[in-house]
mmCIF file of C-alpha atoms in Angstrom:
data_model
loop_
_atom_site.group_PDB
_atom_site.id
_atom_site.type_symbol
_atom_site.label_atom_id
_atom_site.label_comp_id
_atom_site.label_asym_id
_atom_site.label_seq_id
_atom_site.Cartn_x
_atom_site.Cartn_y
_atom_site.Cartn_z
ATOM 1 C CA MET A 1 150.879 52.133 104.552
ATOM 2 C CA ALA A 2 149.347 53.058 108.110
ATOM 3 C CA ASN A 3 147.926 49.571 108.474
ATOM 4 C CA LYS A 4 151.612 48.061 108.116
ATOM 5 C CA ASP A 5 153.078 50.560 110.366
ATOM 6 C CA ARG A 6 150.514 49.707 113.004
ATOM 7 C CA SER A 7 150.875 45.911 112.613
ATOM 8 C CA ARG A 8 154.595 46.527 112.996
ATOM 9 C CA ARG A 9 154.028 48.491 116.240
ATOM 10 C CA MET A 10 151.674 45.601 117.516
ATOM 11 C CA GLY A 11 154.343 43.024 116.874
ATOM 12 C CA TYR A 12 157.001 44.875 118.391
ATOM 13 C CA MET A 13 154.724 45.569 121.603
ATOM 14 C CA PHE A 14 154.164 41.622 121.685
ATOM 15 C CA ASP A 15 157.930 40.949 121.316
ATOM 16 C CA LYS A 16 158.620 43.638 123.958
ATOM 17 C CA TRP A 17 155.977 42.747 126.776
ATOM 18 C CA TYR A 18 155.527 38.989 126.224
ATOM 19 C CA PRO A 19 159.008 38.124 127.477
ATOM 20 C CA LEU A 20 158.197 39.692 130.776
ATOM 21 C CA ILE A 21 154.968 37.527 131.246
ATOM 22 C CA LEU A 22 157.068 34.505 130.460
ATOM 23 C CA LEU A 23 159.519 35.548 132.911
ATOM 24 C CA CYS A 24 156.825 36.202 135.440
ATOM 25 C CA GLY A 25 155.407 32.697 134.760
ATOM 26 C CA ALA A 26 158.773 31.013 135.084
ATOM 27 C CA ILE A 27 159.105 32.819 138.508
ATOM 28 C CA ALA A 28 155.583 31.461 139.434
ATOM 29 C CA GLN A 29 156.657 27.943 138.386
ATOM 30 C CA LEU A 30 159.928 28.080 140.404
ATOM 31 C CA LEU A 31 158.182 29.189 143.629
ATOM 32 C CA THR A 32 155.769 26.369 142.892
ATOM 33 C CA ILE A 33 158.646 23.938 142.721
ATOM 34 C CA ILE A 34 160.087 25.394 146.056
ATOM 35 C CA PHE A 35 156.996 25.473 147.886
ATOM 36 C CA ILE A 36 154.687 22.584 146.864
ATOM 37 C CA ASP A 37 155.892 19.014 147.645
ATOM 38 C CA SER A 38 155.244 16.749 144.589
ATOM 39 C CA THR A 39 156.541 13.703 142.740
ATOM 40 C CA GLU A 40 159.669 13.535 140.695
ATOM 41 C CA VAL A 41 157.721 13.386 137.499
ATOM 42 C CA SER A 42 156.031 16.631 138.407
ATOM 43 C CA LEU A 43 159.078 18.212 139.388
ATOM 44 C CA PHE A 44 160.702 17.171 135.940
ATOM 45 C CA VAL A 45 157.996 18.645 134.125
ATOM 46 C CA GLN A 46 158.098 21.927 136.241
ATOM 47 C CA TRP A 47 161.813 22.253 135.398
ATOM 48 C CA GLY A 48 161.144 21.565 131.570
ATOM 49 C CA LEU A 49 158.291 24.293 131.773
ATOM 50 C CA VAL A 50 160.808 26.885 133.472
ATOM 51 C CA SER A 51 163.561 26.090 131.031
ATOM 52 C CA ILE A 52 161.048 26.688 127.864
ATOM 53 C CA SER A 53 159.874 29.773 129.285
ATOM 54 C CA LEU A 54 163.141 31.330 129.931
ATOM 55 C CA VAL A 55 164.487 30.268 126.699
ATOM 56 C CA MET A 56 161.447 31.788 124.699
ATOM 57 C CA ALA A 57 161.740 34.775 126.926
ATOM 58 C CA ILE A 58 165.220 35.428 125.878
ATOM 59 C CA PHE A 59 164.416 34.670 122.302
ATOM 60 C CA LEU A 60 161.540 36.947 122.044
ATOM 61 C CA ARG A 61 163.345 39.846 123.777
ATOM 62 C CA ARG A 62 166.133 39.476 121.398
ATOM 63 C CA GLN A 63 163.812 39.945 118.406
ATOM 64 C CA ALA A 64 162.539 43.192 120.196
ATOM 65 C CA VAL A 65 166.000 44.480 120.510
ATOM 66 C CA ASN A 66 166.801 43.771 116.848
ATOM 67 C CA TYR A 67 163.597 45.886 115.950
ATOM 68 C CA GLU A 68 164.651 48.681 118.135
ATOM 69 C CA VAL A 69 168.135 48.801 116.546
ATOM 70 C CA ALA A 70 166.252 48.805 113.184
ATOM 71 C CA LEU A 71 164.077 51.612 114.145
ATOM 72 C CA MET A 72 167.127 53.647 115.239
ATOM 73 C CA ILE A 73 168.923 52.956 112.058
ATOM 74 C CA GLU A 74 165.871 54.074 109.897
ATOM 75 C CA GLU A 75 165.710 57.371 111.763
ATOM 76 C CA PHE A 76 169.317 58.010 111.701
ATOM 77 C CA GLN A 77 169.165 57.248 107.863
ATOM 78 C CA SER A 78 166.206 59.570 107.291
ATOM 79 C CA LYS A 79 168.053 62.530 109.067
ATOM 80 C CA LEU A 80 171.033 61.783 106.678
ATOM 81 C CA GLN A 81 168.755 62.191 103.648
#
């Protein structure tokens, strides 16, 4: 049981912090687009990477929020019993 709780906590921490890392990466990519002259294909690839990073960050953060709500419900349920 303890191993399951530990893996749940590690998964939650990943879902909580990885979106912030993706967001920082997206900001770095945007700064690269703004300050570095590049070809049109390279800009298209950069915009694609920024878009994918932002979508993944939003999706993963949403997963962490669901887990936080589940923990609050579990805590509330244990208080009722």
